[in-house]
Amino acid sequence: MSKVVVITSGKGGVGKTTTAASIAIGLAKQGHKTAVIDFDVGLRNLDLIMGVERRVVYDFVNVINGEATLKQALIRDKRADGLFILPASQTRDKESLTKEGVESVIEELKSEGFEFIVCDSPAGIEKGAYMAMYFADEAIVVTNPEVSSVRDSDRVLGLLQSKTRKAEQGDVVKEHLLIARYSPVRVDEGDMLSLEDILDILAIPMIGAIPESGSVLQASNRGIPVILDDKSQAGQAYSDVVARFLGETVPHRFLEVEKKGFLQRLFA
Amino acid sequence: MLNTLRLSISDIPKISGILQTKINHTAQFFLNSPLVLDCQDLGDKCANLDFSALYKVVKSVGFVPVGVRNVPDDCLKYIKQSEWAIMRAATKPSRKKNTGKVDEPKANRVEVISRPLRSGQQIYAPEGDVVILHQTSSGSEILADGSVHVYGTLRGRVLAGVNGEKSARIFCQSLQADLVAIAGCYQLLDDADTELKGQAAMIRLEAGKLIFEPLA
Amino acid sequence: MGLLSYFKKQKQNSALAAKERLQILIAHERNAHHPHAPDYLPNLKSELMSVIRKYIEVSEADVNVQYEEGHQCDVLELNIILPEKQD
């Protein structure tokens, strides 16, 4: 059984692509054949975050238009067995994504035995975002602890339950909330929405919170998804998210203010 | 099914022709079904109408003639001389626009929503109530001709009695709406003088003012 | 302070890596927008089609236009599959 998972948020810059990259790697590392598709046609970024930008020959739109086969366009990840990346086209626009075209690519991936098809949605609620969510079975909604991000996520949650194939069939897209850029210190100081605040407003189950961390920036600088940095809190938090997504019960970490140790006080 | 024939002319042959055409279009549909005349548009011209002749015409095309309503008082005598019964309005004329179509039963329809209502989503329940079993979000909008019930936190905008029904009410588990309105009388919650923000509350309209009451 | 400078250096390294990657990428993408990029291929193909159709009956699928960037020169490859002769 294949599962289509959309990583979406409404607002831009909240960490969708970072999340898509890390979750895709995490799923593949757990032995699941996984494809991750960049739906941000015209502004592709997944290839950069995954560090495969120099290996892009054909893209998603080429496959939809029949200019390349799916096999030609899929980039095999060298760090995780069974992970393939389908980059977006940089020179076309979102109108190139047709429902039939997207469906045919997803169906072909399913028939090729991919267990997870991760769809990295563009920001906004335009065509690219609709196409990314339309065939989804599950959705990971990425939110930052910040008012506009929370409201946009709420809007997207509404669209997930009305503008998807599942919704049209009277079914429900399973929703997960992922809170990125979470800073327990700032929550403690009263300057950041807490997890409880966000969960109260959005009322969907939380699959994890990723602590704000410099390692995320370092990871994207290098093109190595942060989940591979198992020394960083963000990387470990993403690993936990993947485990929870696969049905394990893992306690949440990094949500409380850490007591500063001697060394940390020294460097502070 | 009670059919209404809304008269605007008093010329029997013409009415007969129109009725016949209607019947021909719909074959057996109207056969033996009751028919009421509505004289609202006819007014004083009622005096020119031969109700007995019309009775025969209505019967001949297959309807069962029942009665006449909205007859000006000074024309009642013409009806009394005919086979028609007089149907008096029991209450004030309904606010609903008479479309000349078949009247539907007036029971309230209830729209039940079992998912959270998200930002950007809008629910409209024409001629009925809305029941939401979940919370609603800031940026959502609920509209109902009747009342609105929210079994969760109410955020966003909520408009009850949008067609002017002043008896419509709003009920919620936790009042955090941006705007509430009943029958066009609206109030921003920020401007509302109530202690009930964040609490279970009922809102009703009294003398053109929104009244907030706790929901015990 | 050796330890501190070590951390500092590592940070710069990741920024440096980012800069280098972006330079390569953006140079490549600018190149792709050069007038000789395959962007004109669809138009070229449809115009070719109309010319070929004046003489031979071929379908869209039988005409294949490919563009390859070589080291010394670029190659434009045109493949037309002619219909089989009718008996």
Coordinates of C-alpha atoms in Angstrom, one line a residue:
Chain A
M1 CA 0.0 0.0 0.0
S2 CA 1.3 3.4 -1.0
K3 CA 0.7 6.5 1.0
V4 CA 0.7 10.0 -0.4
V5 CA 1.8 12.6 2.2
V6 CA 1.6 16.3 1.5
I7 CA 3.8 18.7 3.4
T8 CA 1.9 22.0 3.4
S9 CA 1.5 25.2 5.4
G10 CA -0.1 28.1 3.5
K11 CA 2.6 30.5 4.6
G12 CA 6.0 30.5 3.1
G13 CA 9.3 30.1 4.9
V14 CA 8.0 28.1 7.7
G15 CA 10.1 25.0 6.9
K16 CA 8.0 22.9 4.5
T17 CA 10.9 21.9 2.3
T18 CA 13.2 21.3 5.3
T19 CA 10.5 19.1 6.7
A20 CA 9.8 17.3 3.4
A21 CA 13.5 16.6 2.9
S22 CA 14.1 15.3 6.5
I23 CA 11.0 13.2 6.6
A24 CA 11.7 11.6 3.2
I25 CA 15.2 10.7 4.3
G26 CA 13.9 9.4 7.6
L27 CA 11.3 7.2 6.0
A28 CA 13.8 5.8 3.5
K29 CA 16.3 5.2 6.4
Q30 CA 13.7 3.1 8.1
G31 CA 13.6 0.9 5.0
H32 CA 10.6 2.3 3.2
K33 CA 10.9 3.1 -0.6
T34 CA 10.1 6.8 -0.7
A35 CA 9.8 9.4 -3.4
V36 CA 9.8 13.1 -2.6
I37 CA 8.3 15.5 -5.2
D38 CA 8.9 19.2 -5.4
F39 CA 5.6 20.9 -6.4
D40 CA 7.1 24.4 -6.4
V41 CA 7.3 24.7 -10.1
G42 CA 9.2 27.9 -11.0
L43 CA 10.8 28.2 -7.6
R44 CA 12.3 24.9 -7.0
N45 CA 14.2 24.4 -3.7
L46 CA 14.0 20.8 -2.7
D47 CA 17.0 19.9 -4.8
L48 CA 19.1 22.5 -3.0
I49 CA 18.0 21.4 0.5
M50 CA 18.6 17.8 -0.5
G51 CA 22.0 18.7 -2.0
V52 CA 21.2 17.2 -5.4
E53 CA 21.0 20.5 -7.4
R54 CA 23.8 19.5 -9.7
R55 CA 22.2 16.2 -10.6
V56 CA 19.0 17.6 -12.0
V57 CA 18.6 16.6 -15.7
Y58 CA 14.8 16.2 -16.1
D59 CA 12.1 17.4 -13.9
F60 CA 8.4 16.9 -12.8
V61 CA 7.0 18.9 -15.7
N62 CA 9.1 17.1 -18.2
V63 CA 7.6 13.8 -17.0
I64 CA 4.0 15.3 -17.1
N65 CA 4.6 16.5 -20.6
G66 CA 6.0 13.2 -21.7
E67 CA 9.4 14.8 -22.5
A68 CA 11.2 12.4 -20.2
T69 CA 10.3 9.1 -18.4
L70 CA 9.8 9.0 -14.7
K71 CA 12.9 6.9 -14.4
Q72 CA 15.0 9.5 -16.2
A73 CA 13.8 12.3 -13.9
L74 CA 14.0 10.5 -10.5
I75 CA 17.3 11.3 -8.7
R76 CA 18.5 8.5 -6.5
D77 CA 19.7 9.8 -3.1
K78 CA 23.1 8.6 -2.2
R79 CA 22.7 8.8 1.5
A80 CA 19.5 6.8 2.0
D81 CA 18.7 3.7 0.0
G82 CA 15.3 3.6 -1.6
L83 CA 14.9 7.4 -1.7
F84 CA 14.3 9.2 -4.9
I85 CA 13.8 12.9 -5.6
L86 CA 11.6 14.3 -8.3
P87 CA 12.7 18.0 -8.7
A88 CA 10.4 20.8 -9.9
S89 CA 11.0 22.6 -13.1
Q90 CA 12.6 26.0 -12.7
T91 CA 11.7 27.4 -16.0
R92 CA 7.9 26.7 -16.2
D93 CA 5.0 27.9 -14.1
K94 CA 2.5 26.2 -12.0
E95 CA 0.0 26.0 -14.8
S96 CA 2.1 23.2 -16.2
L97 CA 0.8 21.0 -13.4
T98 CA -2.4 19.4 -14.5
K99 CA -4.5 17.1 -12.4
E100 CA -4.3 14.3 -14.9
G101 CA -0.5 14.8 -15.2
V102 CA 0.1 14.7 -11.5
E103 CA -2.2 11.7 -11.1
S104 CA -0.3 9.8 -13.8
V105 CA 3.0 10.4 -12.1
I106 CA 1.7 9.4 -8.6
E107 CA 0.0 6.3 -10.1
E108 CA 3.3 5.3 -11.8
L109 CA 5.2 5.8 -8.5
K110 CA 2.7 3.6 -6.7
S111 CA 3.0 0.9 -9.4
E112 CA 6.8 1.1 -9.0
G113 CA 6.4 0.0 -5.4
F114 CA 7.0 3.3 -3.6
E115 CA 5.5 3.1 -0.1
F116 CA 5.6 6.8 0.6
I117 CA 5.2 9.6 -1.9
V118 CA 6.0 12.9 -0.1
C119 CA 4.7 16.0 -1.8
D120 CA 6.5 19.2 -0.9
S121 CA 3.8 21.9 -1.5
P122 CA 4.6 25.5 -2.5
A123 CA 3.5 28.3 -0.3
G124 CA 0.1 30.0 -0.9
I125 CA -3.2 28.4 -1.9
E126 CA -2.8 28.7 -5.7
K127 CA -2.7 25.9 -8.2
G128 CA 0.7 24.4 -7.1
A129 CA -0.5 24.0 -3.6
Y130 CA -3.9 22.5 -4.7
M131 CA -2.1 20.0 -6.9
A132 CA 0.3 19.0 -4.1
M133 CA -2.6 18.3 -1.7
Y134 CA -5.2 16.9 -4.1
F135 CA -4.1 13.2 -4.1
A136 CA -2.9 13.2 -0.4
D137 CA -3.9 10.5 2.0
E138 CA -2.2 12.3 4.9
A139 CA -1.0 15.8 5.5
I140 CA 1.7 17.2 7.7
V141 CA 0.9 20.9 8.3
V142 CA 4.0 22.9 9.2
T143 CA 3.4 25.8 11.5
N144 CA 5.6 28.3 13.2
P145 CA 4.6 29.7 16.6
E146 CA 3.5 33.0 15.1
V147 CA 0.1 34.4 14.4
S148 CA 0.0 34.6 10.6
S149 CA 1.5 31.1 10.3
V150 CA -1.1 29.7 12.6
R151 CA -4.0 31.4 10.7
D152 CA -2.7 30.2 7.3
S153 CA -2.4 26.7 8.6
D154 CA -6.0 26.8 9.7
R155 CA -7.0 27.9 6.2
V156 CA -5.0 25.1 4.7
L157 CA -6.7 22.6 7.1
G158 CA -10.0 23.8 5.7
L159 CA -8.8 23.3 2.1
L160 CA -7.5 19.8 2.9
Q161 CA -11.0 18.8 3.9
S162 CA -12.7 20.3 0.9
K163 CA -10.3 20.5 -2.1
T164 CA -8.8 17.0 -2.1
R165 CA -9.8 13.9 -3.8
K166 CA -10.4 12.2 -0.4
A167 CA -12.8 15.1 0.5
E168 CA -14.6 14.8 -2.8
Q169 CA -15.1 11.1 -2.1
G170 CA -16.5 11.9 1.4
D171 CA -13.4 10.7 3.0
V172 CA -11.0 12.5 5.3
V173 CA -7.3 13.4 4.8
K174 CA -5.5 12.5 8.0
E175 CA -3.9 15.6 9.6
H176 CA -0.7 16.0 11.5
L177 CA 0.6 19.3 13.0
L178 CA 4.3 19.9 12.9
I179 CA 5.5 23.0 14.8
A180 CA 8.9 24.2 13.5
R181 CA 11.1 27.0 14.9
Y182 CA 9.9 26.4 18.4
S183 CA 11.8 28.1 21.1
P184 CA 11.0 27.0 24.7
V185 CA 13.0 29.9 26.1
R186 CA 11.0 32.5 24.3
V187 CA 7.7 30.7 25.2
D188 CA 8.9 30.9 28.8
E189 CA 9.6 34.6 28.4
G190 CA 6.0 35.0 27.1
D191 CA 7.0 36.2 23.7
M192 CA 6.1 33.1 21.7
L193 CA 2.9 31.2 21.3
S194 CA 3.1 28.0 23.2
L195 CA 2.3 24.5 21.9
E196 CA -0.8 24.6 23.9
D197 CA -1.9 27.9 22.4
I198 CA -1.4 26.5 18.9
L199 CA -3.0 23.2 19.6
D200 CA -6.0 24.9 21.1
I201 CA -6.5 27.0 18.0
L202 CA -5.9 24.3 15.3
A203 CA -7.3 21.3 17.2
I204 CA -5.4 18.6 15.4
P205 CA -2.9 16.1 16.7
M206 CA 0.7 17.2 16.9
I207 CA 3.3 14.9 15.4
G208 CA 6.2 16.9 16.7
A209 CA 7.8 20.2 17.5
I210 CA 11.2 21.1 16.0
P211 CA 13.3 23.4 18.2
E212 CA 14.7 26.5 16.7
S213 CA 18.2 25.7 15.9
G214 CA 21.2 26.9 14.0
S215 CA 21.8 23.4 12.7
V216 CA 18.8 23.8 10.4
L217 CA 20.5 26.7 8.6
Q218 CA 23.8 24.9 8.5
A219 CA 22.1 21.8 7.1
S220 CA 20.5 23.8 4.3
N221 CA 23.8 25.6 3.6
R222 CA 25.4 22.3 3.0
G223 CA 22.5 20.5 1.3
I224 CA 22.4 17.9 4.0
P225 CA 18.9 17.5 5.5
V226 CA 19.1 18.2 9.2
I227 CA 17.7 14.8 10.1
L228 CA 21.1 13.4 9.1
D229 CA 22.7 15.6 11.8
D230 CA 21.9 13.3 14.6
K231 CA 23.9 15.4 17.1
S232 CA 21.5 18.4 16.7
Q233 CA 18.2 18.7 18.5
A234 CA 16.4 19.5 15.3
G235 CA 17.7 16.4 13.7
Q236 CA 16.7 14.2 16.6
A237 CA 13.3 15.9 16.7
Y238 CA 12.8 15.0 13.0
S239 CA 13.8 11.4 13.7
D240 CA 11.1 11.3 16.4
V241 CA 8.6 12.8 14.0
V242 CA 9.3 10.0 11.4
A243 CA 9.0 7.3 14.1
R244 CA 5.6 8.8 15.2
F245 CA 4.5 9.0 11.6
L246 CA 5.3 5.2 11.3
G247 CA 3.1 4.5 14.3
E248 CA 5.6 4.4 17.2
T249 CA 4.9 6.1 20.5
V250 CA 7.8 8.4 21.2
P251 CA 7.8 11.0 23.9
H252 CA 8.2 14.6 22.9
R253 CA 11.6 16.2 23.5
F254 CA 13.2 19.6 23.6
L255 CA 10.0 21.3 24.6
E256 CA 11.1 22.6 28.0
V257 CA 13.7 25.2 28.8
E258 CA 17.0 23.4 29.3
K259 CA 18.9 23.9 32.5
K260 CA 22.2 25.4 31.5
G261 CA 25.1 23.2 32.2
F262 CA 28.5 24.5 33.2
L263 CA 29.9 24.5 29.7
Q264 CA 26.9 26.3 28.2
R265 CA 27.2 29.0 30.8
L266 CA 30.8 29.4 29.9
F267 CA 30.1 30.0 26.3
A268 CA 26.9 32.0 26.8
Chain B
M1 CA -49.0 18.9 -1.9
L2 CA -51.1 22.1 -2.0
N3 CA -50.8 24.0 -5.3
T4 CA -51.4 27.7 -5.4
L5 CA -52.7 29.5 -8.5
R6 CA -51.7 33.1 -8.1
L7 CA -54.1 35.2 -10.2
S8 CA -53.2 38.4 -11.9
I9 CA -55.9 38.5 -14.5
S10 CA -59.7 37.9 -14.3
D11 CA -60.2 36.7 -17.8
I12 CA -61.5 33.1 -17.5
P13 CA -60.7 31.8 -21.0
K14 CA -57.2 33.1 -20.7
I15 CA -56.7 31.5 -17.2
S16 CA -58.1 28.3 -18.7
G17 CA -55.7 28.4 -21.5
I18 CA -52.7 28.9 -19.3
L19 CA -53.8 26.1 -16.9
Q20 CA -54.3 23.7 -19.8
T21 CA -50.8 24.4 -21.1
K22 CA -49.3 23.8 -17.7
I23 CA -51.2 20.5 -17.3
N24 CA -50.1 19.4 -20.8
H25 CA -46.5 20.0 -19.9
T26 CA -46.6 17.9 -16.8
A27 CA -49.1 15.2 -17.7
Q28 CA -50.3 13.3 -14.6
F29 CA -48.4 15.4 -12.1
F30 CA -51.2 17.6 -11.0
L31 CA -54.1 15.2 -11.5
N32 CA -56.5 15.3 -8.5
S33 CA -54.2 17.5 -6.5
P34 CA -55.7 20.3 -4.4
L35 CA -55.5 23.9 -5.7
V36 CA -55.8 27.2 -3.9
L37 CA -56.4 30.5 -5.5
D38 CA -54.4 33.5 -4.4
C39 CA -55.9 36.8 -5.1
Q40 CA -53.2 39.1 -3.7
D41 CA -52.2 40.4 -7.1
L42 CA -55.7 40.7 -8.3
G43 CA -56.9 43.1 -5.6
D44 CA -60.1 45.0 -6.6
K45 CA -60.3 43.1 -9.9
C46 CA -61.7 40.3 -7.9
A47 CA -65.1 41.9 -8.5
N48 CA -64.7 41.2 -12.2
L49 CA -63.9 37.5 -11.7
D50 CA -66.5 34.8 -12.1
F51 CA -65.5 32.5 -9.3
S52 CA -68.1 29.8 -10.2
A53 CA -66.9 29.6 -13.8
L54 CA -63.3 29.4 -12.6
Y55 CA -64.3 26.6 -10.2
K56 CA -65.5 24.6 -13.2
V57 CA -62.4 25.3 -15.3
V58 CA -60.0 24.2 -12.4
K59 CA -62.0 21.1 -11.9
S60 CA -62.1 20.3 -15.6
V61 CA -58.4 20.3 -16.0
G62 CA -58.0 17.8 -13.1
F63 CA -57.4 19.8 -10.0
V64 CA -59.5 19.6 -6.8
P65 CA -60.6 23.2 -6.1
V66 CA -60.2 24.0 -2.4
G67 CA -60.3 27.7 -1.5
V68 CA -59.4 31.3 -2.1
R69 CA -57.0 33.4 -0.1
N70 CA -55.9 37.0 0.1
V71 CA -59.3 38.3 -1.0
P72 CA -60.1 42.0 -0.3
D73 CA -62.8 42.2 2.3
D74 CA -65.3 43.8 0.0
C75 CA -65.0 41.0 -2.5
L76 CA -65.7 38.2 0.0
K77 CA -69.3 38.2 -1.0
Y78 CA -68.4 37.0 -4.5
I79 CA -66.7 34.0 -3.1
K80 CA -69.5 33.2 -0.8
Q81 CA -71.8 33.0 -3.8
S82 CA -69.5 30.4 -5.4
E83 CA -68.3 26.9 -4.6
W84 CA -64.9 28.1 -3.2
A85 CA -64.1 28.1 0.5
I86 CA -62.6 31.2 2.0
M87 CA -59.1 30.8 3.5
R88 CA -58.3 33.5 5.9
A89 CA -54.7 34.2 6.9
A90 CA -54.3 32.8 10.4
T91 CA -51.3 34.9 11.1
K92 CA -49.6 37.8 9.6
P93 CA -48.6 37.2 6.0
S94 CA -45.3 35.3 5.9
R95 CA -42.2 37.3 5.3
K96 CA -41.2 34.9 2.7
K97 CA -41.6 36.1 -0.8
N98 CA -44.4 34.3 -2.6
T99 CA -42.9 32.8 -5.6
G100 CA -46.1 31.3 -7.0
K101 CA -44.5 27.9 -6.6
V102 CA -45.8 25.1 -4.6
D103 CA -45.4 25.8 -0.9
E104 CA -43.0 23.6 1.0
P105 CA -43.5 22.5 4.6
K106 CA -42.1 25.1 6.8
A107 CA -40.1 22.8 9.2
N108 CA -36.6 24.1 9.9
R109 CA -33.9 22.4 8.1
V110 CA -30.8 21.7 10.3
E111 CA -27.4 21.7 8.9
V112 CA -25.0 19.7 11.0
I113 CA -21.3 20.2 10.6
S114 CA -19.1 17.6 12.3
R115 CA -15.7 19.0 11.4
P116 CA -14.0 22.2 12.7
L117 CA -14.9 25.2 10.6
R118 CA -11.6 26.7 9.4
S119 CA -10.4 30.1 8.4
G120 CA -11.8 31.0 5.0
Q121 CA -14.7 28.5 5.2
Q122 CA -18.3 29.6 5.1
I123 CA -21.4 27.8 6.0
Y124 CA -24.9 29.0 5.0
A125 CA -28.1 27.3 6.2
P126 CA -31.0 28.8 4.2
E127 CA -34.3 28.5 6.0
G128 CA -32.8 26.7 9.0
D129 CA -30.3 26.3 11.8
V130 CA -26.7 25.4 11.8
V131 CA -25.3 23.0 14.4
I132 CA -21.5 22.8 14.6
L133 CA -20.2 19.9 16.7
H134 CA -16.7 21.4 16.8
Q135 CA -14.9 24.7 17.2
T136 CA -14.8 27.4 14.5
S137 CA -11.8 29.4 13.6
S138 CA -11.0 33.1 13.3
G139 CA -11.7 34.0 9.7
S140 CA -14.6 31.6 9.3
E141 CA -18.2 32.7 8.8
I142 CA -21.4 31.1 9.7
L143 CA -24.7 32.3 8.3
A144 CA -28.1 30.9 9.0
D145 CA -31.7 32.0 8.4
G146 CA -32.4 30.4 11.8
S147 CA -30.2 29.9 14.9
V148 CA -26.6 28.9 15.2
H149 CA -25.3 26.3 17.8
V150 CA -21.6 25.8 18.2
Y151 CA -20.6 22.9 20.5
G152 CA -17.0 24.2 20.8
T153 CA -15.2 27.4 20.8
L154 CA -16.8 30.0 18.6
R155 CA -14.3 32.2 16.8
G156 CA -14.8 34.2 13.6
R157 CA -18.0 35.7 12.4
V158 CA -21.5 34.4 13.1
L159 CA -24.7 35.8 11.7
A160 CA -28.0 34.3 12.7
G161 CA -31.4 35.2 11.3
V162 CA -29.8 36.6 8.1
N163 CA -33.2 36.8 6.4
G164 CA -34.6 39.0 9.2
E165 CA -35.7 36.4 11.7
K166 CA -35.5 38.2 15.0
S167 CA -36.2 35.2 17.1
A168 CA -33.0 33.5 15.9
R169 CA -30.3 32.9 18.6
I170 CA -26.7 32.1 18.8
F171 CA -25.4 29.4 21.3
C172 CA -21.8 28.5 21.9
Q173 CA -19.5 26.7 24.4
S174 CA -16.9 29.4 24.5
L175 CA -17.7 32.9 23.1
Q176 CA -14.6 34.2 21.3
A177 CA -16.3 35.4 18.1
D178 CA -15.0 38.4 16.2
L179 CA -18.5 39.5 15.2
V180 CA -22.0 38.4 16.1
A181 CA -25.2 39.3 14.4
I182 CA -28.9 38.5 14.6
A183 CA -31.4 39.7 12.0
G184 CA -28.9 42.3 10.7
C185 CA -28.2 43.8 14.2
Y186 CA -24.5 43.2 14.6
Q187 CA -21.8 43.8 17.1
L188 CA -18.1 43.4 17.3
L189 CA -17.3 41.3 20.3
D190 CA -14.6 43.8 21.3
D191 CA -17.3 46.5 21.5
A192 CA -19.7 44.3 23.3
D193 CA -20.3 45.0 27.0
T194 CA -20.3 41.4 28.3
E195 CA -18.5 39.4 30.9
L196 CA -19.1 36.3 28.9
K197 CA -16.1 36.3 26.6
G198 CA -14.5 32.9 26.6
Q199 CA -17.6 31.4 28.3
A200 CA -20.6 29.4 27.4
A201 CA -23.1 31.9 26.1
M202 CA -26.4 32.6 24.4
I203 CA -27.1 35.6 22.3
R204 CA -30.6 36.9 21.5
L205 CA -32.1 40.0 20.1
E206 CA -34.4 42.1 22.2
A207 CA -35.8 45.5 21.2
G208 CA -33.1 45.9 18.6
K209 CA -30.3 45.1 21.0
L210 CA -28.1 42.0 21.3
I211 CA -28.4 40.4 24.7
F212 CA -25.7 38.2 26.0
E213 CA -26.7 35.6 28.5
P214 CA -24.7 32.8 30.2
L215 CA -25.5 29.3 29.2
A216 CA -26.1 27.3 32.3
Chain C
M1 CA 39.8 30.3 23.0
G2 CA 40.9 27.5 20.6
L3 CA 37.6 25.7 21.2
L4 CA 35.5 28.8 20.5
S5 CA 37.3 29.6 17.3
Y6 CA 36.8 26.1 16.2
F7 CA 33.1 26.5 16.4
K8 CA 33.2 29.8 14.7
K9 CA 35.2 28.3 11.8
Q10 CA 32.7 25.5 11.3
K11 CA 29.9 28.0 11.0
Q12 CA 31.7 29.9 8.3
N13 CA 32.3 26.7 6.5
S14 CA 28.7 26.0 6.1
A15 CA 28.0 29.5 4.9
L16 CA 30.9 29.1 2.5
A17 CA 29.5 25.9 1.3
A18 CA 26.2 27.6 0.7
K19 CA 27.8 30.4 -1.3
E20 CA 29.7 28.0 -3.5
R21 CA 26.7 25.9 -4.2
L22 CA 24.6 28.9 -5.1
Q23 CA 27.3 30.4 -7.4
I24 CA 27.4 27.2 -9.4
L25 CA 23.7 26.8 -9.5
I26 CA 22.8 30.3 -10.4
A27 CA 25.5 30.4 -13.1
H28 CA 24.0 27.3 -14.5
E29 CA 20.5 28.6 -14.4
R30 CA 21.4 31.9 -16.1
N31 CA 23.1 29.8 -18.8
A32 CA 19.8 27.9 -19.2
H33 CA 18.1 31.2 -20.0
H34 CA 20.5 31.9 -22.9
P35 CA 18.7 32.3 -26.2
H36 CA 20.1 29.0 -27.4
A37 CA 18.4 27.2 -24.5
P38 CA 15.9 24.4 -25.4
D39 CA 13.1 26.9 -24.5
Y40 CA 12.5 27.4 -28.3
L41 CA 12.3 23.7 -28.9
P42 CA 8.5 23.4 -28.7
N43 CA 8.1 26.2 -31.2
L44 CA 10.8 24.8 -33.4
K45 CA 9.1 21.5 -33.3
S46 CA 5.6 22.8 -34.3
E47 CA 7.0 24.9 -37.1
L48 CA 9.0 21.9 -38.4
M49 CA 5.8 19.8 -38.2
S50 CA 3.9 22.2 -40.4
V51 CA 6.7 22.2 -43.0
I52 CA 7.1 18.4 -43.0
R53 CA 3.3 17.9 -43.2
K54 CA 3.3 19.8 -46.5
Y55 CA 5.1 16.8 -48.0
I56 CA 4.7 13.8 -45.7
E57 CA 1.9 12.7 -43.4
V58 CA 3.5 12.3 -40.0
S59 CA 2.1 12.5 -36.5
E60 CA 3.5 14.6 -33.7
A61 CA 4.9 11.6 -31.9
D62 CA 7.0 10.7 -35.0
V63 CA 9.0 13.9 -34.8
N64 CA 11.6 14.0 -32.1
V65 CA 13.7 17.2 -31.5
Q66 CA 16.6 17.0 -29.1
Y67 CA 19.2 19.5 -28.0
E68 CA 22.5 18.5 -26.4
E69 CA 25.2 20.7 -25.0
G70 CA 28.6 19.5 -25.9
H71 CA 32.0 20.7 -24.7
Q72 CA 33.0 22.1 -28.1
C73 CA 29.7 22.5 -29.8
D74 CA 26.0 22.1 -29.1
V75 CA 24.0 19.5 -31.1
L76 CA 20.5 19.9 -32.3
E77 CA 19.2 16.4 -33.3
L78 CA 16.1 15.9 -35.4
N79 CA 14.5 12.5 -35.8
I80 CA 11.6 12.0 -38.1
I81 CA 10.1 8.5 -38.4
L82 CA 8.5 8.2 -41.9
P83 CA 5.3 6.3 -42.2
E84 CA 5.5 2.8 -43.7
K85 CA 4.8 2.5 -47.3
Q86 CA 1.2 1.5 -48.1
D87 CA 0.9 -1.6 -50.3

